[in-house]
Amino acid sequence: MTSPQPMRDFELEVFFSKWEFKVRHHMTASDMESLSLSDLLQMAAPEDRERFEKLWLGYTQTWGAPQLRDEIAKTYSGLAAENILCLAGAAEGLYAVAKVLLSAGDHVITTVPNYQSAETVPLAICEVTGVPIKKAMVRGGWKLDLDELRAAIRPNTKLISLNFPQNPTGMVLPHEDLKEIVALCRERGIWLFVDEVYRGVELDPADRLPQVAQIYERGISLNVMSKAYGMPGLRVGWIAAQDLGLLEKVERYKHYLSICNSAPSEALALIALKSRDQILARNHALLKKNVEALEQLFAAYPGLVEWTRPLGGCVAFPRFLGPEGGEAFCRKLLEVSGVLLLPGSIYRSELGDVPEDHFRIGFGRGAVFEQGLAAMRQHFEAHYPQFKA
Ligand SMILES: Cc1ncc(COP(=O)(O)O)c(C=O)c1O
């Protein structure tokens, strides 16, 4: 795709800013069920709770609070606090890393479909190629073809930007494929950025990939409190890397963006990370229960939705098979039954076709999911009786 080009609207965020807080049943959320402040504080050790209550509301360190960086580093093997740079959400990481690493004349490879900033930010700087994530008869139902990825590499390829577990497909790369991609990048000195924000809620923990910052000297791991941990309101994210020079450049760039994280959010993120095993175990159990409930609904209407259980994360991208097509299905479900799904067109890409008639559904929430699923069931009963098993 030729570039540079002005950044187009972030279509998913435009859609959410219109609907997310208006709709009756949000069934396309990409985060796990959150916690209340008081629930989180109950998990805190007494000294952490006291630190939170007595917190000084001044600026914080641009790199992130030292204790928080220490705790984040413990989630990686072989990395220390100096390998962690805290950021305002994962969104800031996607933006700042592209701005720091790339110049006109460079080339980037990402996937299609993707989380839009992975293509739109690089496209404002240089050329970008999209390698399709395709439907396939494999576990999880989606595949990234490494031959196509290899064929997309050019002499000036500077960065490969991936996301696993993937939004929206729920795809997780097989372990050996990640190793092969790292080897490809290492041979050519290519940076490998992996958005790992859904890591931790794979349905089968054996699918959990090693974090790229641990296994590759030019690997950049992106993570955040928002998704697997379910605390997007904290707006605490980070990148991890072995290359301290790169982290320093991103830190300098951050001076033009958020400067530093919110002090209360850092203290709360520290509390949450200290309880990460408990939080992730709760979230994993919820995810499993919700996926089973969703599958029961789809199984009761065979031929209406083409569904394969995703491998990781709390969203999936099934295909609607009914007569009116996926776009009209999502529109009617919203208008008639107040249920919000993301039509596949929101994942439109400048880099290639996104399969038509798919929709994104989220299944990480608690009561919101149960009520939304009940509303979907009623909608199916009323509008698709001919598909009922
Ligand atoms: C794959 C992916 N990366 C990054 C983000 C941005 O995360 P945050 O809201 O924490 O900045 C999202 C949010 O949906 C996402 O799905």
Tab-separated table of C-alpha atoms and ligand atoms in Angstrom:
chain	number	residue	atom	x	y	z
A	1	MET	CA	0.000	0.000	0.000
A	2	THR	CA	1.457	3.379	-0.968
A	3	SER	CA	1.996	5.970	1.637
A	4	PRO	CA	2.385	8.215	3.512
A	5	GLN	CA	-1.279	8.970	3.808
A	6	PRO	CA	-3.261	10.893	6.421
A	7	MET	CA	-4.536	8.741	9.272
A	8	ARG	CA	-8.143	7.813	8.543
A	9	ASP	CA	-10.701	7.658	11.324
A	10	PHE	CA	-10.266	4.722	13.690
A	11	GLU	CA	-13.462	3.010	12.565
A	12	LEU	CA	-13.881	0.720	15.551
A	13	GLU	CA	-13.479	3.612	17.983
A	14	VAL	CA	-15.866	5.809	15.987
A	15	PHE	CA	-18.429	3.006	16.176
A	16	PHE	CA	-17.885	2.511	19.892
A	17	SER	CA	-18.034	6.213	20.710
A	18	LYS	CA	-21.482	6.207	19.124
A	19	TRP	CA	-22.849	3.006	20.663
A	20	GLU	CA	-20.846	1.625	23.576
A	21	PHE	CA	-22.500	3.589	26.357
A	22	LYS	CA	-25.929	3.824	24.750
A	23	VAL	CA	-26.784	0.285	23.887
A	24	ARG	CA	-28.795	-2.111	26.081
A	25	HIS	CA	-26.642	-5.199	25.519
A	26	HIS	CA	-22.958	-4.750	24.746
A	27	MET	CA	-22.054	-8.121	23.246
A	28	THR	CA	-18.872	-7.097	21.472
A	29	ALA	CA	-16.660	-5.939	24.342
A	30	SER	CA	-12.995	-6.865	23.951
A	31	ASP	CA	-12.151	-6.836	27.648
A	32	MET	CA	-12.741	-9.244	30.497
A	33	GLU	CA	-15.217	-8.396	33.256
A	34	SER	CA	-13.845	-5.554	35.368
A	35	LEU	CA	-13.719	-5.083	39.130
A	36	SER	CA	-14.963	-2.274	41.336
A	37	LEU	CA	-12.397	-0.169	43.118
A	38	SER	CA	-13.499	-1.575	46.466
A	39	ASP	CA	-13.188	-5.193	45.225
A	40	LEU	CA	-9.676	-4.493	44.028
A	41	LEU	CA	-8.668	-2.761	47.259
A	42	GLN	CA	-9.844	-5.785	49.179
A	43	MET	CA	-7.202	-7.825	47.395
A	44	ALA	CA	-4.463	-5.388	48.433
A	45	ALA	CA	-1.824	-6.106	51.061
A	46	PRO	CA	-2.290	-3.596	53.943
A	47	GLU	CA	0.831	-1.594	52.970
A	48	ASP	CA	-0.331	-1.275	49.329
A	49	ARG	CA	-3.759	-0.154	50.422
A	50	GLU	CA	-2.233	2.450	52.706
A	51	ARG	CA	0.060	3.635	49.939
A	52	PHE	CA	-2.974	4.073	47.692
A	53	GLU	CA	-4.924	6.030	50.310
A	54	LYS	CA	-2.010	8.331	51.133
A	55	LEU	CA	-0.982	8.740	47.530
A	56	TRP	CA	0.549	12.058	46.492
A	57	LEU	CA	-1.271	13.326	43.395
A	58	GLY	CA	1.727	14.854	41.697
A	59	TYR	CA	3.376	13.885	38.439
A	60	THR	CA	4.798	10.389	38.343
A	61	GLN	CA	7.999	9.066	36.760
A	62	THR	CA	7.810	9.022	32.972
A	63	TRP	CA	9.084	5.421	32.856
A	64	GLY	CA	6.422	4.320	35.353
A	65	ALA	CA	6.552	3.843	39.122
A	66	PRO	CA	9.613	1.715	40.039
A	67	GLN	CA	7.581	-0.811	42.038
A	68	LEU	CA	5.106	-1.169	39.209
A	69	ARG	CA	7.905	-1.744	36.671
A	70	ASP	CA	9.367	-4.343	39.014
A	71	GLU	CA	6.058	-6.157	39.281
A	72	ILE	CA	5.481	-6.014	35.506
A	73	ALA	CA	8.996	-7.388	34.922
A	74	LYS	CA	8.059	-10.416	37.032
A	75	THR	CA	5.500	-11.350	34.371
A	76	TYR	CA	8.425	-11.952	31.918
A	77	SER	CA	11.214	-14.432	32.361
A	78	GLY	CA	14.686	-12.964	32.108
A	79	LEU	CA	13.628	-9.303	32.074
A	80	ALA	CA	14.071	-6.641	34.771
A	81	ALA	CA	12.399	-3.306	35.575
A	82	GLU	CA	14.781	-1.507	33.182
A	83	ASN	CA	13.212	-3.500	30.301
A	84	ILE	CA	9.768	-2.045	30.988
A	85	LEU	CA	8.358	1.311	29.871
A	86	CYS	CA	4.877	2.167	31.155
A	87	LEU	CA	2.451	3.874	28.794
A	88	ALA	CA	-1.080	5.244	28.765
A	89	GLY	CA	-2.900	2.115	27.604
A	90	ALA	CA	-1.794	-0.183	24.821
A	91	ALA	CA	-2.964	2.412	22.293
A	92	GLU	CA	-0.075	4.726	23.177
A	93	GLY	CA	2.370	1.868	22.610
A	94	LEU	CA	1.054	1.095	19.135
A	95	TYR	CA	1.363	4.757	18.200
A	96	ALA	CA	4.663	5.653	19.837
A	97	VAL	CA	6.613	2.567	18.714
A	98	ALA	CA	5.612	3.111	15.069
A	99	LYS	CA	6.551	6.790	15.270
A	100	VAL	CA	9.927	6.067	16.843
A	101	LEU	CA	10.976	3.105	14.708
A	102	LEU	CA	9.753	4.046	11.249
A	103	SER	CA	10.782	6.562	8.597
A	104	ALA	CA	9.700	7.185	5.013
A	105	GLY	CA	11.411	4.516	2.918
A	106	ASP	CA	10.860	1.769	5.479
A	107	HIS	CA	8.434	-1.098	5.009
A	108	VAL	CA	6.128	-2.745	7.534
A	109	ILE	CA	4.222	-6.035	7.494
A	110	THR	CA	1.087	-6.621	9.504
A	111	THR	CA	-1.948	-8.876	9.219
A	112	VAL	CA	-5.425	-8.443	7.754
A	113	PRO	CA	-7.726	-8.220	9.650
A	114	ASN	CA	-6.003	-6.243	12.388
A	115	TYR	CA	-6.570	-3.799	15.231
A	116	GLN	CA	-6.617	-0.711	13.040
A	117	SER	CA	-3.785	1.293	14.589
A	118	ALA	CA	-1.402	-1.519	13.579
A	119	GLU	CA	-1.887	-0.474	9.951
A	120	THR	CA	-3.075	3.146	10.053
A	121	VAL	CA	-0.204	4.589	12.114
A	122	PRO	CA	2.571	2.973	10.002
A	123	LEU	CA	0.733	3.905	6.775
A	124	ALA	CA	1.084	7.574	7.720
A	125	ILE	CA	4.864	7.068	7.617
A	126	CYS	CA	5.841	4.387	5.086
A	127	GLU	CA	4.695	1.433	2.974
A	128	VAL	CA	2.795	-1.379	4.645
A	129	THR	CA	1.901	-4.873	3.403
A	130	GLY	CA	-0.969	-6.890	4.852
A	131	VAL	CA	-0.677	-10.664	5.107
A	132	PRO	CA	-4.089	-12.304	5.429
A	133	ILE	CA	-5.223	-14.310	8.408
A	134	LYS	CA	-7.375	-16.857	6.583
A	135	LYS	CA	-10.049	-19.337	7.520
A	136	ALA	CA	-8.580	-22.814	7.598
A	137	MET	CA	-9.268	-26.323	8.864
A	138	VAL	CA	-6.969	-25.894	11.841
A	139	ARG	CA	-7.579	-25.617	15.599
A	140	GLY	CA	-9.189	-22.234	16.167
A	141	GLY	CA	-10.269	-21.981	12.517
A	142	TRP	CA	-7.784	-19.267	11.393
A	143	LYS	CA	-4.270	-19.426	9.981
A	144	LEU	CA	-1.411	-17.106	9.106
A	145	ASP	CA	0.539	-18.615	6.212
A	146	LEU	CA	4.256	-18.246	6.918
A	147	ASP	CA	5.120	-18.600	3.226
A	148	GLU	CA	3.013	-15.529	2.521
A	149	LEU	CA	4.650	-13.681	5.389
A	150	ARG	CA	8.102	-14.633	4.089
A	151	ALA	CA	7.165	-13.566	0.551
A	152	ALA	CA	6.059	-10.149	1.837
A	153	ILE	CA	9.498	-9.355	3.288
A	154	ARG	CA	11.499	-6.780	1.341
A	155	PRO	CA	15.081	-5.567	1.770
A	156	ASN	CA	13.722	-2.446	3.531
A	157	THR	CA	11.283	-4.277	5.861
A	158	LYS	CA	11.909	-2.706	9.240
A	159	LEU	CA	9.061	-4.050	11.326
A	160	ILE	CA	6.637	-6.959	11.502
A	161	SER	CA	3.652	-6.140	13.698
A	162	LEU	CA	1.499	-9.007	14.978
A	163	ASN	CA	-1.186	-9.536	17.610
A	164	PHE	CA	-1.828	-12.846	19.396
A	165	PRO	CA	-4.303	-13.864	20.728
A	166	GLN	CA	-5.678	-11.910	17.809
A	167	ASN	CA	-8.429	-9.308	17.648
A	168	PRO	CA	-10.877	-10.133	16.096
A	169	THR	CA	-10.272	-13.803	15.159
A	170	GLY	CA	-9.053	-15.196	18.505
A	171	MET	CA	-6.245	-16.860	16.567
A	172	VAL	CA	-3.059	-17.840	18.397
A	173	LEU	CA	0.020	-18.664	16.388
A	174	PRO	CA	1.369	-22.216	16.861
A	175	HIS	CA	4.504	-22.122	19.034
A	176	GLU	CA	6.737	-23.383	16.233
A	177	ASP	CA	5.461	-20.659	13.872
A	178	LEU	CA	6.453	-17.948	16.342
A	179	LYS	CA	9.936	-19.488	16.540
A	180	GLU	CA	10.139	-19.459	12.757
A	181	ILE	CA	9.063	-15.819	12.539
A	182	VAL	CA	11.659	-14.855	15.147
A	183	ALA	CA	14.301	-16.698	13.092
A	184	LEU	CA	13.188	-14.867	9.914
A	185	CYS	CA	13.385	-11.508	11.700
A	186	ARG	CA	16.736	-12.295	13.318
A	187	GLU	CA	18.324	-13.202	9.953
A	188	ARG	CA	17.293	-9.851	8.534
A	189	GLY	CA	17.470	-7.581	11.590
A	190	ILE	CA	13.715	-6.903	11.473
A	191	TRP	CA	11.966	-5.630	14.610
A	192	LEU	CA	9.114	-7.867	15.782
A	193	PHE	CA	6.333	-6.075	17.639
A	194	VAL	CA	3.747	-8.378	19.201
A	195	ASP	CA	0.577	-6.990	20.728
A	196	GLU	CA	0.048	-9.461	23.579
A	197	VAL	CA	-2.857	-7.688	25.293
A	198	TYR	CA	-5.039	-10.825	25.368
A	199	ARG	CA	-2.285	-13.069	26.647
A	200	GLY	CA	-3.343	-14.853	29.824
A	201	VAL	CA	-6.868	-15.817	28.820
A	202	GLU	CA	-6.194	-18.568	26.274
A	203	LEU	CA	-8.909	-21.212	26.595
A	204	ASP	CA	-6.220	-23.902	26.761
A	205	PRO	CA	-3.219	-22.499	28.657
A	206	ALA	CA	-0.957	-24.786	26.576
A	207	ASP	CA	-1.573	-22.396	23.662
A	208	ARG	CA	-0.042	-19.448	25.569
A	209	LEU	CA	2.918	-18.152	23.568
A	210	PRO	CA	6.197	-16.970	25.032
A	211	GLN	CA	6.378	-13.191	25.100
A	212	VAL	CA	8.471	-11.942	22.213
A	213	ALA	CA	10.589	-9.597	24.363
A	214	GLN	CA	11.888	-12.662	26.199
A	215	ILE	CA	12.950	-14.615	23.146
A	216	TYR	CA	14.181	-12.033	20.672
A	217	GLU	CA	16.643	-9.181	21.097
A	218	ARG	CA	14.630	-7.033	18.677
A	219	GLY	CA	11.277	-8.172	20.062
A	220	ILE	CA	8.848	-5.641	21.517
A	221	SER	CA	6.004	-6.960	23.678
A	222	LEU	CA	2.937	-4.788	24.178
A	223	ASN	CA	0.658	-5.369	27.143
A	224	VAL	CA	-1.881	-3.560	29.267
A	225	MET	CA	-4.205	-3.870	32.258
A	226	SER	CA	-7.223	-3.498	29.942
A	227	LYS	CA	-7.950	-6.872	28.384
A	228	ALA	CA	-6.939	-10.134	30.111
A	229	TYR	CA	-6.951	-8.333	33.483
A	230	GLY	CA	-10.181	-6.469	32.663
A	231	MET	CA	-9.197	-2.977	33.868
A	232	PRO	CA	-9.240	-0.665	30.842
A	233	GLY	CA	-10.287	2.262	33.031
A	234	LEU	CA	-6.824	2.303	34.601
A	235	ARG	CA	-5.252	3.201	31.239
A	236	VAL	CA	-2.005	1.529	32.276
A	237	GLY	CA	-0.107	-0.250	29.538
A	238	TRP	CA	3.560	-0.953	28.805
A	239	ILE	CA	6.105	-2.203	26.344
A	240	ALA	CA	8.846	-4.658	27.242
A	241	ALA	CA	12.066	-5.021	25.260
A	242	GLN	CA	15.649	-6.162	25.668
A	243	ASP	CA	16.856	-3.159	23.658
A	244	LEU	CA	17.191	-0.332	26.177
A	245	GLY	CA	18.039	2.183	23.459
A	246	LEU	CA	14.667	1.617	21.815
A	247	LEU	CA	12.852	1.981	25.135
A	248	GLU	CA	14.655	5.257	25.764
A	249	LYS	CA	13.575	6.613	22.380
A	250	VAL	CA	9.943	5.690	23.064
A	251	GLU	CA	10.210	7.301	26.512
A	252	ARG	CA	11.405	10.543	24.852
A	253	TYR	CA	8.509	10.358	22.434
A	254	LYS	CA	6.098	9.850	25.312
A	255	HIS	CA	7.107	13.316	26.561
A	256	TYR	CA	4.969	14.631	23.694
A	257	LEU	CA	2.030	12.373	24.537
A	258	SER	CA	0.865	11.401	28.041
A	259	ILE	CA	4.210	12.322	29.749
A	260	CYS	CA	3.478	9.936	32.615
A	261	ASN	CA	0.755	7.618	33.878
A	262	SER	CA	-1.937	8.593	36.354
A	263	ALA	CA	-0.614	8.118	39.917
A	264	PRO	CA	-3.769	6.403	41.306
A	265	SER	CA	-3.876	4.109	38.287
A	266	GLU	CA	-0.273	3.037	38.789
A	267	ALA	CA	-0.933	2.213	42.451
A	268	LEU	CA	-4.032	0.222	41.485
A	269	ALA	CA	-2.259	-1.588	38.652
A	270	LEU	CA	0.416	-2.647	41.142
A	271	ILE	CA	-2.242	-4.057	43.472
A	272	ALA	CA	-3.921	-5.889	40.591
A	273	LEU	CA	-0.673	-7.363	39.272
A	274	LYS	CA	0.239	-8.648	42.711
A	275	SER	CA	-3.098	-10.522	42.612
A	276	ARG	CA	-2.729	-11.499	38.957
A	277	ASP	CA	-3.032	-15.247	39.482
A	278	GLN	CA	-6.353	-14.824	41.260
A	279	ILE	CA	-7.688	-12.327	38.686
A	280	LEU	CA	-6.619	-14.372	35.661
A	281	ALA	CA	-8.041	-17.580	37.174
A	282	ARG	CA	-11.409	-15.860	37.716
A	283	ASN	CA	-11.324	-14.505	34.162
A	284	HIS	CA	-10.377	-17.829	32.616
A	285	ALA	CA	-13.269	-19.591	34.377
A	286	LEU	CA	-15.691	-16.884	33.197
A	287	LEU	CA	-14.423	-17.105	29.629
A	288	LYS	CA	-14.844	-20.874	29.522
A	289	LYS	CA	-18.371	-20.699	30.917
A	290	ASN	CA	-19.363	-17.964	28.460
A	291	VAL	CA	-17.933	-19.749	25.418
A	292	GLU	CA	-19.901	-22.866	26.321
A	293	ALA	CA	-23.121	-20.860	26.676
A	294	LEU	CA	-22.527	-19.147	23.338
A	295	GLU	CA	-21.881	-22.472	21.651
A	296	GLN	CA	-25.150	-23.844	23.013
A	297	LEU	CA	-27.038	-20.984	21.400
A	298	PHE	CA	-25.300	-21.381	18.024
A	299	ALA	CA	-25.784	-25.183	18.162
A	300	ALA	CA	-29.520	-24.654	18.693
A	301	TYR	CA	-29.643	-22.790	15.336
A	302	PRO	CA	-27.478	-24.890	12.974
A	303	GLY	CA	-26.769	-23.220	9.664
A	304	LEU	CA	-27.262	-19.706	11.020
A	305	VAL	CA	-23.771	-18.967	12.318
A	306	GLU	CA	-20.501	-20.622	11.277
A	307	TRP	CA	-18.610	-20.880	14.554
A	308	THR	CA	-15.242	-22.342	15.521
A	309	ARG	CA	-14.103	-22.047	19.115
A	310	PRO	CA	-11.276	-19.441	19.168
A	311	LEU	CA	-7.993	-20.258	20.896
A	312	GLY	CA	-7.478	-17.116	22.924
A	313	GLY	CA	-8.792	-13.750	24.045
A	314	CYS	CA	-12.399	-12.831	24.664
A	315	VAL	CA	-13.571	-12.038	21.116
A	316	ALA	CA	-14.300	-14.199	18.083
A	317	PHE	CA	-15.146	-13.480	14.454
A	318	PRO	CA	-17.838	-15.962	13.368
A	319	ARG	CA	-19.651	-15.838	10.053
A	320	PHE	CA	-23.357	-15.150	9.691
A	321	LEU	CA	-24.932	-17.519	7.133
A	322	GLY	CA	-28.537	-16.298	7.181
A	323	PRO	CA	-30.201	-14.911	4.048
A	324	GLU	CA	-29.841	-11.171	4.743
A	325	GLY	CA	-26.046	-11.148	5.243
A	326	GLY	CA	-23.937	-10.160	8.224
A	327	GLU	CA	-24.308	-6.373	8.010
A	328	ALA	CA	-28.105	-6.464	7.952
A	329	PHE	CA	-28.124	-9.080	10.733
A	330	CYS	CA	-26.050	-6.824	13.024
A	331	ARG	CA	-28.202	-3.784	12.183
A	332	LYS	CA	-31.486	-5.570	12.888
A	333	LEU	CA	-30.187	-7.173	16.089
A	334	LEU	CA	-29.228	-3.712	17.334
A	335	GLU	CA	-32.399	-1.910	16.224
A	336	VAL	CA	-34.909	-4.544	17.253
A	337	SER	CA	-33.294	-6.224	20.258
A	338	GLY	CA	-30.738	-3.690	21.500
A	339	VAL	CA	-27.787	-6.096	21.101
A	340	LEU	CA	-24.512	-4.627	19.889
A	341	LEU	CA	-22.154	-6.719	17.739
A	342	LEU	CA	-19.396	-5.358	15.507
A	343	PRO	CA	-20.151	-5.861	11.812
A	344	GLY	CA	-17.149	-7.145	9.869
A	345	SER	CA	-17.033	-3.958	7.778
A	346	ILE	CA	-15.602	-2.125	10.797
A	347	TYR	CA	-12.429	-4.160	10.192
A	348	ARG	CA	-12.123	-2.781	6.657
A	349	SER	CA	-8.434	-2.572	5.770
A	350	GLU	CA	-6.359	-0.565	3.297
A	351	LEU	CA	-4.167	-3.649	2.929
A	352	GLY	CA	-6.537	-6.371	1.777
A	353	ASP	CA	-9.996	-7.846	1.957
A	354	VAL	CA	-11.596	-8.735	5.249
A	355	PRO	CA	-13.925	-11.723	4.850
A	356	GLU	CA	-17.515	-10.581	4.422
A	357	ASP	CA	-20.463	-11.509	6.605
A	358	HIS	CA	-18.385	-11.953	9.750
A	359	PHE	CA	-19.117	-10.187	12.999
A	360	ARG	CA	-17.178	-9.715	16.212
A	361	ILE	CA	-18.730	-11.058	19.362
A	362	GLY	CA	-17.270	-10.600	22.865
A	363	PHE	CA	-17.649	-13.078	25.719
A	364	GLY	CA	-15.532	-11.808	28.577
A	365	ARG	CA	-18.178	-10.057	30.609
A	366	GLY	CA	-20.357	-11.341	33.474
A	367	ALA	CA	-24.000	-10.252	33.852
A	368	VAL	CA	-23.798	-8.086	30.726
A	369	PHE	CA	-22.943	-11.188	28.697
A	370	GLU	CA	-25.684	-13.326	30.278
A	371	GLN	CA	-28.353	-10.709	29.596
A	372	GLY	CA	-27.051	-10.061	26.094
A	373	LEU	CA	-27.072	-13.765	25.304
A	374	ALA	CA	-30.670	-14.063	26.528
A	375	ALA	CA	-31.634	-11.141	24.263
A	376	MET	CA	-29.871	-12.825	21.321
A	377	ARG	CA	-31.721	-16.076	22.036
A	378	GLN	CA	-35.064	-14.247	21.983
A	379	HIS	CA	-34.076	-12.501	18.766
A	380	PHE	CA	-33.178	-15.834	17.147
A	381	GLU	CA	-36.493	-17.365	18.320
A	382	ALA	CA	-38.459	-14.466	16.869
A	383	HIS	CA	-36.603	-14.000	13.584
A	384	TYR	CA	-34.946	-17.318	12.649
A	385	PRO	CA	-37.410	-20.080	13.689
A	386	GLN	CA	-36.673	-21.900	10.410
A	387	PHE	CA	-33.082	-22.547	11.595
A	388	LYS	CA	-34.084	-24.015	14.965
A	389	ALA	CA	-32.763	-27.570	15.491
B	1	LIG	C1	-5.407	-5.853	19.945
B	1	LIG	C2	-5.568	-4.584	20.713
B	1	LIG	N1	-4.489	-3.819	20.945
B	1	LIG	C3	-4.590	-2.657	21.610
B	1	LIG	C4	-5.794	-2.197	22.085
B	1	LIG	C5	-5.877	-0.895	22.825
B	1	LIG	O1	-5.933	-1.149	24.198
B	1	LIG	P1	-6.094	-0.002	25.273
B	1	LIG	O2	-7.542	0.351	25.314
B	1	LIG	O3	-5.682	-0.623	26.533
B	1	LIG	O4	-5.229	1.131	24.910
B	1	LIG	C6	-6.948	-2.966	21.860
B	1	LIG	C7	-8.271	-2.508	22.322
B	1	LIG	O5	-9.302	-2.994	21.915
B	1	LIG	C8	-6.825	-4.194	21.169
B	1	LIG	O6	-7.884	-4.976	20.934
